PDB file of C-alpha atoms and ligand atoms in Angstrom:
ATOM      1  CA  UNK A   1       0.000   0.000   0.000  1.00 51.00           C
ATOM      2  CA  UNK A   2       1.355   3.416  -0.922  1.00 53.00           C
ATOM      3  CA  UNK A   3       2.721   5.447   1.958  1.00 68.00           C
ATOM      4  CA  UNK A   4       2.820   2.514   4.335  1.00 84.00           C
ATOM      5  CA  UNK A   5       6.053   1.808   6.163  1.00 91.00           C
ATOM      6  CA  UNK A   6       7.336  -1.663   5.358  1.00 96.00           C
ATOM      7  CA  UNK A   7       8.686  -3.335   8.479  1.00 98.00           C
ATOM      8  CA  UNK A   8      10.686  -6.562   8.501  1.00 98.00           C
ATOM      9  CA  UNK A   9      11.685  -8.758  11.426  1.00 98.00           C
ATOM     10  CA  UNK A  10      14.946 -10.727  11.399  1.00 98.00           C
ATOM     11  CA  UNK A  11      14.896 -13.195  14.307  1.00 97.00           C
ATOM     12  CA  UNK A  12      17.806 -15.190  15.664  1.00 96.00           C
ATOM     13  CA  UNK A  13      19.927 -16.163  18.612  1.00 95.00           C
ATOM     14  CA  UNK A  14      22.998 -14.174  17.558  1.00 97.00           C
ATOM     15  CA  UNK A  15      25.245 -16.034  20.010  1.00 97.00           C
ATOM     16  CA  UNK A  16      27.401 -14.347  18.777  1.00 98.00           C
ATOM     17  CA  UNK A  17      26.480 -12.199  15.768  1.00 98.00           C
ATOM     18  CA  UNK A  18      28.646 -13.306  12.802  1.00 98.00           C
ATOM     19  CA  UNK A  19      29.648 -11.797   9.469  1.00 98.00           C
ATOM     20  CA  UNK A  20      26.978 -14.091   7.948  1.00 97.00           C
ATOM     21  CA  UNK A  21      24.283 -12.425  10.086  1.00 98.00           C
ATOM     22  CA  UNK A  22      25.691  -8.976   9.246  1.00 98.00           C
ATOM     23  CA  UNK A  23      25.479  -9.709   5.533  1.00 98.00           C
ATOM     24  CA  UNK A  24      21.837 -10.822   5.839  1.00 97.00           C
ATOM     25  CA  UNK A  25      21.079  -7.675   7.875  1.00 98.00           C
ATOM     26  CA  UNK A  26      22.669  -5.451   5.191  1.00 97.00           C
ATOM     27  CA  UNK A  27      20.760  -7.185   2.402  1.00 97.00           C
ATOM     28  CA  UNK A  28      17.497  -7.327   4.365  1.00 97.00           C
ATOM     29  CA  UNK A  29      17.620  -3.672   5.347  1.00 97.00           C
ATOM     30  CA  UNK A  30      17.468  -2.761   1.649  1.00 96.00           C
ATOM     31  CA  UNK A  31      14.141  -4.552   1.271  1.00 96.00           C
ATOM     32  CA  UNK A  32      12.299  -2.789   4.088  1.00 97.00           C
ATOM     33  CA  UNK A  33      11.922   0.721   5.490  1.00 98.00           C
ATOM     34  CA  UNK A  34      12.664  -0.490   8.997  1.00 98.00           C
ATOM     35  CA  UNK A  35      14.342  -3.687  10.155  1.00 98.00           C
ATOM     36  CA  UNK A  36      13.620  -5.061  13.621  1.00 98.00           C
ATOM     37  CA  UNK A  37      16.265  -7.551  14.714  1.00 98.00           C
ATOM     38  CA  UNK A  38      14.636  -9.926  17.187  1.00 98.00           C
ATOM     39  CA  UNK A  39      17.046 -11.491  19.668  1.00 97.00           C
ATOM     40  CA  UNK A  40      15.556 -14.617  21.227  1.00 95.00           C
ATOM     41  CA  UNK A  41      15.521 -14.826  24.997  1.00 92.00           C
ATOM     42  CA  UNK A  42      14.797 -18.543  25.162  1.00 76.00           C
ATOM     43  CA  UNK A  43      17.101 -20.434  22.850  1.00 65.00           C
ATOM     44  CA  UNK A  44      17.084 -24.220  23.174  1.00 71.00           C
ATOM     45  CA  UNK A  45      20.888 -24.186  23.157  1.00 70.00           C
ATOM     46  CA  UNK A  46      22.518 -22.734  26.292  1.00 83.00           C
ATOM     47  CA  UNK A  47      24.053 -19.507  24.999  1.00 92.00           C
ATOM     48  CA  UNK A  48      27.571 -18.206  25.578  1.00 96.00           C
ATOM     49  CA  UNK A  49      26.177 -14.678  26.025  1.00 96.00           C
ATOM     50  CA  UNK A  50      23.150 -13.491  28.011  1.00 95.00           C
ATOM     51  CA  UNK A  51      20.281 -11.896  26.130  1.00 96.00           C
ATOM     52  CA  UNK A  52      21.372  -8.459  27.403  1.00 97.00           C
ATOM     53  CA  UNK A  53      24.869  -9.070  26.101  1.00 97.00           C
ATOM     54  CA  UNK A  54      23.586 -10.310  22.724  1.00 97.00           C
ATOM     55  CA  UNK A  55      21.266  -7.296  22.419  1.00 98.00           C
ATOM     56  CA  UNK A  56      24.110  -4.882  23.153  1.00 98.00           C
ATOM     57  CA  UNK A  57      26.436  -6.708  20.776  1.00 98.00           C
ATOM     58  CA  UNK A  58      23.975  -6.681  17.857  1.00 98.00           C
ATOM     59  CA  UNK A  59      23.176  -3.031  18.547  1.00 98.00           C
ATOM     60  CA  UNK A  60      26.842  -2.072  18.576  1.00 98.00           C
ATOM     61  CA  UNK A  61      27.648  -4.001  15.379  1.00 98.00           C
ATOM     62  CA  UNK A  62      24.716  -2.393  13.513  1.00 97.00           C
ATOM     63  CA  UNK A  63      25.492   1.160  14.603  1.00 96.00           C
ATOM     64  CA  UNK A  64      27.508   1.986  11.500  1.00 91.00           C
ATOM     65  CA  UNK A  65      24.919   0.694   9.048  1.00 95.00           C
ATOM     66  CA  UNK A  66      23.021   3.239   7.014  1.00 94.00           C
ATOM     67  CA  UNK A  67      19.569   1.820   7.754  1.00 96.00           C
ATOM     68  CA  UNK A  68      16.673   2.132  10.174  1.00 97.00           C
ATOM     69  CA  UNK A  69      17.397  -0.774  12.509  1.00 98.00           C
ATOM     70  CA  UNK A  70      15.955  -1.555  15.925  1.00 98.00           C
ATOM     71  CA  UNK A  71      17.199  -4.394  18.107  1.00 98.00           C
ATOM     72  CA  UNK A  72      14.574  -5.963  20.374  1.00 98.00           C
ATOM     73  CA  UNK A  73      14.567  -9.016  22.667  1.00 97.00           C
ATOM     74  CA  UNK A  74      11.665 -11.425  22.323  1.00 96.00           C
ATOM     75  CA  UNK A  75      10.551 -14.598  24.024  1.00 95.00           C
ATOM     76  CA  UNK A  76       7.166 -15.087  22.427  1.00 93.00           C
ATOM     77  CA  UNK A  77       5.938 -16.926  19.365  1.00 94.00           C
ATOM     78  CA  UNK A  78       7.693 -15.389  16.354  1.00 94.00           C
ATOM     79  CA  UNK A  79       4.416 -14.612  14.589  1.00 94.00           C
ATOM     80  CA  UNK A  80       3.100 -12.796  17.652  1.00 95.00           C
ATOM     81  CA  UNK A  81       6.323 -10.817  17.923  1.00 97.00           C
ATOM     82  CA  UNK A  82       6.227  -9.901  14.211  1.00 97.00           C
ATOM     83  CA  UNK A  83       2.601  -8.816  14.472  1.00 96.00           C
ATOM     84  CA  UNK A  84       3.305  -6.783  17.585  1.00 97.00           C
ATOM     85  CA  UNK A  85       6.108  -5.005  15.685  1.00 97.00           C
ATOM     86  CA  UNK A  86       3.745  -4.263  12.785  1.00 97.00           C
ATOM     87  CA  UNK A  87       5.907  -6.340  10.430  1.00 97.00           C
ATOM     88  CA  UNK A  88       4.729  -7.707   7.095  1.00 96.00           C
ATOM     89  CA  UNK A  89       7.907  -9.660   6.450  1.00 96.00           C
ATOM     90  CA  UNK A  90      10.045 -12.128   8.367  1.00 96.00           C
ATOM     91  CA  UNK A  91      13.599 -12.395   7.078  1.00 97.00           C
ATOM     92  CA  UNK A  92      15.583 -15.578   7.390  1.00 95.00           C
ATOM     93  CA  UNK A  93      19.006 -16.457   6.093  1.00 94.00           C
ATOM     94  CA  UNK A  94      19.462 -19.675   4.176  1.00 91.00           C
ATOM     95  CA  UNK A  95      22.750 -21.448   4.200  1.00 88.00           C
ATOM     96  CA  UNK A  96      23.203 -24.792   2.473  1.00 77.00           C
ATOM     97  CA  UNK A  97      20.667 -27.582   2.149  1.00 79.00           C
ATOM     98  CA  UNK A  98      21.030 -28.174   5.883  1.00 76.00           C
ATOM     99  CA  UNK A  99      18.944 -25.087   6.748  1.00 83.00           C
ATOM    100  CA  UNK A 100      16.307 -25.737   4.130  1.00 84.00           C
ATOM    101  CA  UNK A 101      14.332 -28.577   5.720  1.00 85.00           C
ATOM    102  CA  UNK A 102      13.893 -26.762   9.047  1.00 84.00           C
ATOM    103  CA  UNK A 103      13.201 -23.359   7.517  1.00 87.00           C
ATOM    104  CA  UNK A 104      10.735 -24.829   5.006  1.00 86.00           C
ATOM    105  CA  UNK A 105       8.734 -26.486   7.761  1.00 88.00           C
ATOM    106  CA  UNK A 106       8.796 -23.433  10.008  1.00 87.00           C
ATOM    107  CA  UNK A 107       7.714 -21.095   7.197  1.00 89.00           C
ATOM    108  CA  UNK A 108       4.870 -23.480   6.397  1.00 88.00           C
ATOM    109  CA  UNK A 109       3.677 -23.647   9.999  1.00 88.00           C
ATOM    110  CA  UNK A 110       3.975 -19.884  10.296  1.00 87.00           C
ATOM    111  CA  UNK A 111       1.707 -19.485   7.258  1.00 87.00           C
ATOM    112  CA  UNK A 112      -0.969 -21.375   9.188  1.00 86.00           C
ATOM    113  CA  UNK A 113      -0.509 -19.084  12.164  1.00 85.00           C
ATOM    114  CA  UNK A 114      -0.596 -15.845  10.167  1.00 85.00           C
ATOM    115  CA  UNK A 115      -0.883 -15.679   6.400  1.00 88.00           C
ATOM    116  CA  UNK A 116      -0.554 -11.900   6.303  1.00 92.00           C
ATOM    117  CA  UNK A 117       3.135 -12.119   7.138  1.00 94.00           C
ATOM    118  CA  UNK A 118       5.495 -13.459   4.462  1.00 94.00           C
ATOM    119  CA  UNK A 119       8.760 -15.240   5.211  1.00 94.00           C
ATOM    120  CA  UNK A 120      11.509 -14.080   2.869  1.00 95.00           C
ATOM    121  CA  UNK A 121      14.739 -16.059   2.525  1.00 94.00           C
ATOM    122  CA  UNK A 122      18.043 -14.418   1.736  1.00 96.00           C
ATOM    123  CA  UNK A 123      21.414 -15.914   0.943  1.00 93.00           C
ATOM    124  CA  UNK A 124      24.578 -14.421   2.324  1.00 94.00           C
ATOM    125  CA  UNK A 125      27.581 -13.764   0.109  1.00 95.00           C
ATOM    126  CA  UNK A 126      29.044 -17.112  -1.013  1.00 93.00           C
ATOM    127  CA  UNK A 127      32.189 -16.525   1.067  1.00 94.00           C
ATOM    128  CA  UNK A 128      30.096 -16.151   4.241  1.00 95.00           C
ATOM    129  CA  UNK A 129      27.681 -19.033   3.762  1.00 92.00           C
ATOM    130  CA  UNK A 130      29.468 -21.652   5.863  1.00 91.00           C
ATOM    131  CA  UNK A 131      29.557 -19.415   8.939  1.00 95.00           C
ATOM    132  CA  UNK A 132      27.440 -20.534  11.907  1.00 95.00           C
ATOM    133  CA  UNK A 133      27.568 -19.190  15.468  1.00 96.00           C
ATOM    134  CA  UNK A 134      27.828 -22.710  16.854  1.00 94.00           C
ATOM    135  CA  UNK A 135      30.976 -23.423  14.829  1.00 95.00           C
ATOM    136  CA  UNK A 136      32.506 -20.043  15.665  1.00 97.00           C
ATOM    137  CA  UNK A 137      32.164 -20.924  19.369  1.00 97.00           C
ATOM    138  CA  UNK A 138      33.590 -24.404  18.862  1.00 96.00           C
ATOM    139  CA  UNK A 139      36.577 -23.106  16.919  1.00 98.00           C
ATOM    140  CA  UNK A 140      37.297 -20.430  19.534  1.00 97.00           C
ATOM    141  CA  UNK A 141      37.028 -22.942  22.382  1.00 96.00           C
ATOM    142  CA  UNK A 142      39.702 -25.037  20.703  1.00 96.00           C
ATOM    143  CA  UNK A 143      41.877 -21.930  20.217  1.00 96.00           C
ATOM    144  CA  UNK A 144      41.284 -21.640  16.485  1.00 97.00           C
ATOM    145  CA  UNK A 145      41.247 -18.225  14.816  1.00 97.00           C
ATOM    146  CA  UNK A 146      37.737 -16.802  14.316  1.00 98.00           C
ATOM    147  CA  UNK A 147      38.871 -13.526  12.695  1.00 98.00           C
ATOM    148  CA  UNK A 148      37.361 -14.478   9.332  1.00 97.00           C
ATOM    149  CA  UNK A 149      33.923 -15.150  10.810  1.00 98.00           C
ATOM    150  CA  UNK A 150      33.155 -12.232  13.153  1.00 98.00           C
ATOM    151  CA  UNK A 151      34.109  -8.560  13.484  1.00 98.00           C
ATOM    152  CA  UNK A 152      37.214  -7.693  15.557  1.00 98.00           C
ATOM    153  CA  UNK A 153      35.024  -6.433  18.436  1.00 98.00           C
ATOM    154  CA  UNK A 154      32.926  -9.603  18.539  1.00 98.00           C
ATOM    155  CA  UNK A 155      36.126 -11.662  18.381  1.00 98.00           C
ATOM    156  CA  UNK A 156      37.361  -9.923  21.537  1.00 98.00           C
ATOM    157  CA  UNK A 157      33.986 -10.538  23.254  1.00 98.00           C
ATOM    158  CA  UNK A 158      34.124 -14.247  22.428  1.00 98.00           C
ATOM    159  CA  UNK A 159      37.762 -14.672  23.504  1.00 98.00           C
ATOM    160  CA  UNK A 160      37.125 -12.824  26.772  1.00 97.00           C
ATOM    161  CA  UNK A 161      34.070 -14.925  27.577  1.00 97.00           C
ATOM    162  CA  UNK A 162      35.896 -18.155  26.894  1.00 96.00           C
ATOM    163  CA  UNK A 163      38.817 -17.005  29.066  1.00 96.00           C
ATOM    164  CA  UNK A 164      36.337 -16.164  31.867  1.00 95.00           C
ATOM    165  CA  UNK A 165      34.749 -19.582  31.595  1.00 92.00           C
ATOM    166  CA  UNK A 166      38.125 -21.296  31.705  1.00 91.00           C
ATOM    167  CA  UNK A 167      39.081 -19.316  34.791  1.00 91.00           C
ATOM    168  CA  UNK A 168      35.781 -20.170  36.500  1.00 91.00           C
ATOM    169  CA  UNK A 169      36.303 -23.855  35.705  1.00 88.00           C
ATOM    170  CA  UNK A 170      39.727 -23.625  37.345  1.00 80.00           C
TER     171      UNK A 170
HETATM  172  P1  ADP B 201      22.959 -19.743  13.966  1.00 67.14           P
HETATM  173  O1  ADP B 201      22.051 -20.622  13.162  1.00 67.14           O
HETATM  174  O2  ADP B 201      24.273 -19.464  13.285  1.00 67.14           O
HETATM  175  O3  ADP B 201      23.106 -20.124  15.408  1.00 67.14           O
HETATM  176  P2  ADP B 201      20.876 -17.813  14.418  1.00 67.14           P
HETATM  177  O4  ADP B 201      19.965 -18.749  15.076  1.00 67.14           O
HETATM  178  O5  ADP B 201      21.200 -16.582  15.167  1.00 67.14           O
HETATM  179  O6  ADP B 201      22.310 -18.349  14.012  1.00 67.14           O
HETATM  180  O7  ADP B 201      20.335 -17.486  12.957  1.00 67.14           O
HETATM  181  C1  ADP B 201      19.470 -16.454  12.645  1.00 67.14           C
HETATM  182  C2  ADP B 201      19.201 -16.478  11.164  1.00 67.14           C
HETATM  183  O8  ADP B 201      20.392 -16.141  10.455  1.00 67.14           O
HETATM  184  C3  ADP B 201      18.749 -17.812  10.606  1.00 67.14           C
HETATM  185  O9  ADP B 201      17.815 -17.585   9.583  1.00 67.14           O
HETATM  186  C4  ADP B 201      20.025 -18.397  10.033  1.00 67.14           C
HETATM  187  O10 ADP B 201      19.758 -19.312   8.997  1.00 67.14           O
HETATM  188  C5  ADP B 201      20.661 -17.130   9.498  1.00 67.14           C
HETATM  189  N1  ADP B 201      22.094 -17.263   9.318  1.00 67.14           N
HETATM  190  C6  ADP B 201      23.030 -17.472  10.265  1.00 67.14           C
HETATM  191  N2  ADP B 201      24.261 -17.549   9.722  1.00 67.14           N
HETATM  192  C7  ADP B 201      24.109 -17.386   8.377  1.00 67.14           C
HETATM  193  C8  ADP B 201      24.994 -17.377   7.240  1.00 67.14           C
HETATM  194  N3  ADP B 201      26.306 -17.576   7.370  1.00 67.14           N
HETATM  195  N4  ADP B 201      24.456 -17.180   6.016  1.00 67.14           N
HETATM  196  C9  ADP B 201      23.135 -17.011   5.877  1.00 67.14           C
HETATM  197  N5  ADP B 201      22.239 -17.009   6.885  1.00 67.14           N
HETATM  198  C10 ADP B 201      22.715 -17.204   8.121  1.00 67.14           C
END
């Protein structure tokens, strides 16, 4: 509809935010007038960073982007969150075939819940497609270099957190 602000929601765990996420955010922001990045408060996986830390991290990493971006925590059903934000679009990133099955099923179920909101899939730059937060954490825990997968500031956050955990474990 003419004159209506097009709002998109990009949900995720962002534990931590990677260059893959950043690329999807940059691409997604071009498709909407305002992008709401939804940071989940209740991930099934136990996160390395608290929701407050992930919110602050995503916010900080998006500061330099020339786009209307808001970062919001959410713990509700995605469709309810998207509706509450006034979004017409949910953005998801698709990596290889591995993501497809899950995303396909979720998009289908979400259509049942609310068919006014469309799920739009984006692919990151080919060089960034293999990046996953889970692997970034694994590599860092085994002292591998994560510089190619996250920004320098996020790299420091991850290394500090892992050092803290090691210290706490004695
Ligand atoms: P992850 O799956 O890495 O733990 P999230 O749960 O935070 O990350 O993912 C949020 C969204 O970002 C999902 O749609 C996921 O498929 C997408 N995404 C994550 N990493 C990439 C990437 N390297 N390329 C494309 N999409 C990605």
